[in-house]
Amino acid sequence: MSRILNLIGNRLRSDAAACPGLAGLPLRTICCSPRKQAAESGASYVLGKRWKDTAETVVIGGGCVGTSLTYHLAKGGMKDVVLLEKSELTAGSTWHAAGLTTYYHPGINLKKVHYDSIKLYESLEAETGQAVGFHQPGSVRIASTPARVDEIKYQMTRTHWHVTPQHLIGPEKVRELFPLINMDKVLAGLYTPGDGHIDPYSLTMALAAGARMYGAQIYTTAPVSALTPTADGKWDVQTPHGTIRANRIVNATGFWAREVGKMIGFEHATIPVHHQYVVTATVPEVKALKTELPVIRDLDGSYYLRQERDGLLFGPYENMEKMKLQDSWVRDGVPPGFGKELFESDLDRIMEHVEMAMEMVPVLKKADIINIVSGPITYTPDLLPSVGPHQGVSNYWTAIGFGYGVIHAGGIGKFLSDWIRNGEPPYDLIECDPNRFSKWVDVPFLCAKARESYGFNNVVGYPKEERFAGRPTHRTSGVYELLKDKGSMGFHAGWEQPHWFYKPGDDTGYKPSFRRTNWFGPVGRECKLVMEKVGVIDLTPFGKFIVKGKDSQMLLDRLFANTMPKVGMTNISHMLTPTGRVFAEVTVTQLTPGEFFLITGSGSEGHDLRWIETEAADGGYDVDISNVTEEMGVLGIAGPKSRQVLQKLTDEDLSDAGFKFLRCKTIKLAGIPVRAIRISYTGELGWELYMDQSNMAAVYRAMMEAGKDEGIDNFGTYAMSSLRLEKGFRGWGQEMNSDTNPLEAGLDYFIKLNKPADFIGKAALQEIKAKWLKRKLSYITVDTDDVDPEGNETVWHNGKVIGNTTSGAYSYTSQQSLAFAYLPPELRSVGQKVEVELLGKTYPATVIQEPLVLTEPTRTRLQKKGTGKA
Ligand code: THG
């Protein structure tokens, strides 16, 4: 180690001034001084290329992401695709990236992105004639604690129903694959063949070559100086060489994304962080190897390590206190002209990880470090990129916030190109929707979250993971102060919402686990409360919109597959994509003639709003759309005694005849006006009460006081999830999303193919209906022990993968584990036995009839029938 430190002291500088030192950078890294290529004089030519005045799509930013998008658009047949790069291709974060590629991603959808990237990178050289330096020695994620082994098993069941190959291997196999490892701490490994690394510079050049080959125009030294929307929804993209009129623009500008966003009034949620990696000189033991070492990720040491020529390269992720943010770039802007430059390296900051790496791979102790690269990479609050059309403006798309740009570039370029060309996303990628962030993200939040995300890069990924940095934001409901110390809070779209509540004797706080943990008992208590008495829940995070105006009914009839409710009524309606998949699930209420109130889940506020606004603008509808999410608070009250409690606070007739299921009325509760809808996602008798945030505390206190005799209490979202599952209610983003059609999701009841309006997706759905469905949502019980399904697990039958769960929970009412799962039609009849994989074991599961527990309206109907009153 002292040798390394000496070397650092004497030889190492990796900032731009020490440019010649970069000769030791990985072979494929090019010199850091930009080629001095001035634009040719005259406005109509740039670098010898004729300037185009118009374009179908202008992609701004020539890193691997922007170049990949340009390649895919052009290859997909789009004419007039232009890429504008302010200095030269790869400048920014691409050129200094470590270039790792992996099939692994803990998310469900991102696995597809990684897969598409790798498949593209494998074939790009043959297609473009440009070498890309792709090495695929495989990778091993190393587990050195029992929790890690569980994490691997947890991840495997989420992977088995994908194409990605993955193997849980023992320590001996780890050593066989990576002979230089010290086995002391190795318990197991997750081996992924096909993983490796690629040369980001060559990759970008190959994508650019491909893009040009398919007809795209790439201009370098073409910085965008202004973006001006035109009256017809297009953009004037201004550069020193001239202006391009574009039908759409895509911001793919990496750490410049905020600067470009500001040109049109957005503060994008991205921030540069300093990422360092260390490159060694030749290591004799590495040189002596016959085959290239796989990439290893020492998760508890929090670094990746791979072979670089005959040496090693390793990159650590420091913890959130130590990591370095480039927050001055957020506050003051990126220094003009920053291109192929690096930051001053700082070995002290990563010393802990260097030591851990030397322990795990002892040859490192003798290795000479020839370079430490410290470059800016962008982070978002949740480490996922922001990819897609942006809400609030027409024809502006983003592909920004990539912490792992090289592995995402290929797949995201394809995803976005498909979406742009086809008008709908090719598959669900809601976690990367740019509209998951909006004005509630401020700079302190962004900084706190980027720190946390960076520091937690290799943290154990538990189900129901909760992260606490930067909370609360200004999105707290009118009862937050009353509830915040009473239970465990969850974070949804910037809001704090209780997961579950504490009682004396409970083991409190956030105790994550792959198995049932401290909330398991208390959530059962809350389910019982709602099933037998009455509970109150803060539902403020719902996204809430008002759509009104002359054409409102016409617009909604076009957007939704259900018939629009009459005045004073509510229904559940789905927005479908043109190919008939479920883009959104919304409850719709007609408040007054032509005035509609739309309510969606917290995670889809901006996602749904953007879709509605785009259709309204593109279709020329005369409507007024407003987002009332923040000003409006929501309390849910549910349970057999909820009517009795509410009735004490109002003169309004709340009887079943006076206030029917799925009706909406403005009533006064304890003298306070609230909009009440008789609906409850618990399936029990209940109301949702919409009111001004400032009235929430008073209404909450009045209900708690009025309900004392009935045993009223709080419940949280965990109980809600279990209760809705018992009733067979589907959840958007789980049972249905833009990967599923409503017929396979069993939503037929809400889809009105015979309604006169030609709603989006209708024709496609008619076609789907005429065909045989390959899979259908099924309802299963799972015979587990101390672990419950939570969704996305593999379903097996006779040793074969036959499907996947979509959500799961323990049903306290029926005392068994429950899940929804997609199964092939021949294996989904009631009584069918299948198996669900959980933490490396398969558990017996049985297809059952829906629902397991009757909902209140159904129960009421049945009871009435039973007593002959129906
Ligand atoms: N409340 C409100 N809006 C919402 C939700 C909510 N929007 C998003 C999401 N949740 C919508 N999901 C549902 C799904 C089912 C039901 C309510 C919201 C429901 N279904 C009954 C059933 O299936 O039996 C009634 C259906 C019917 O008869 O039409 O209640 O929770 N405001």
Coordinates of C-alpha atoms and ligand atoms in Angstrom, one line a residue, residues 539 542-543 562 570-574 585-589 597-602 604 634 661-662 677-683 688 690 720 727-732 736 749-750 855 857-858 861, ligand 1:
L539 CA -54.4 9.3 0.8
F542 CA -53.0 10.6 -5.2
G543 CA -52.5 12.6 -8.4
N562 CA -64.9 3.2 -20.0
T570 CA -67.5 7.9 -10.3
N571 CA -66.0 5.1 -12.2
I572 CA -62.7 3.3 -12.8
S573 CA -61.4 4.1 -16.3
H574 CA -58.3 3.1 -18.2
E585 CA -55.8 3.6 -14.4
V586 CA -57.8 6.5 -13.1
T587 CA -61.0 7.1 -11.2
V588 CA -63.1 9.6 -13.0
T589 CA -66.0 11.6 -11.4
F597 CA -62.3 15.1 -11.5
L598 CA -59.5 12.6 -12.2
I599 CA -57.6 10.7 -9.6
T600 CA -54.6 8.5 -10.2
G601 CA -51.9 6.8 -8.1
S602 CA -49.1 8.9 -6.7
S604 CA -48.2 8.3 -12.1
V634 CA -57.4 13.3 1.0
F661 CA -71.4 3.2 -4.0
L662 CA -69.4 5.1 -6.6
I677 CA -66.7 9.8 -2.9
R678 CA -68.0 6.5 -1.8
I679 CA -65.2 4.2 -2.8
S680 CA -62.4 2.4 -1.0
Y681 CA -59.5 0.5 -2.4
T682 CA -59.8 -1.7 0.7
G683 CA -63.0 -3.1 -0.8
E688 CA -62.6 9.1 0.3
Y690 CA -61.2 15.4 -0.7
M720 CA -54.2 -1.2 2.1
K727 CA -60.6 -8.4 -2.8
G728 CA -58.9 -9.1 -6.2
F729 CA -58.4 -5.4 -7.0
R730 CA -55.7 -4.9 -9.6
G731 CA -53.0 -2.3 -9.1
W732 CA -51.6 -0.2 -12.0
M736 CA -51.4 -3.9 -15.5
Y749 CA -65.6 -5.1 -17.0
F750 CA -64.1 -1.6 -17.3
T855 CA -66.0 -6.7 -1.0
P857 CA -70.8 -3.9 -2.0
T858 CA -70.7 -7.6 -3.1
R861 CA -75.7 -7.6 -2.5
Ligands
THG1 N1 -59.1 5.9 -5.2 C1 -59.3 6.8 -6.1 N2 -58.6 6.8 -7.3 C2 -57.7 5.9 -7.5 C3 -57.5 4.8 -6.7 C4 -58.2 4.8 -5.4 N3 -57.1 5.9 -8.7 C5 -56.0 5.0 -8.9 C6 -56.3 3.7 -8.4 N4 -56.6 3.8 -7.0 C7 -57.4 3.1 -9.1 N5 -57.7 1.7 -8.7 C8 -58.9 1.2 -8.2 C9 -59.2 -0.1 -8.4 C10 -60.4 -0.6 -7.9 C11 -61.2 0.2 -7.2 C12 -60.9 1.5 -6.9 C13 -59.7 2.0 -7.4 C14 -62.6 -0.3 -6.7 N6 -63.1 -1.3 -7.4 C15 -64.4 -2.0 -7.1 C16 -64.4 -3.4 -7.6 O1 -63.5 -3.7 -8.5 O2 -65.2 -4.1 -7.2 C17 -65.5 -1.2 -7.8 C18 -65.5 -1.3 -9.3 C19 -66.8 -1.0 -9.9 O3 -67.9 -1.5 -9.5 O4 -66.8 -0.2 -10.9 O5 -63.1 0.2 -5.8 O6 -58.1 3.9 -4.6 N7 -60.1 7.8 -5.8

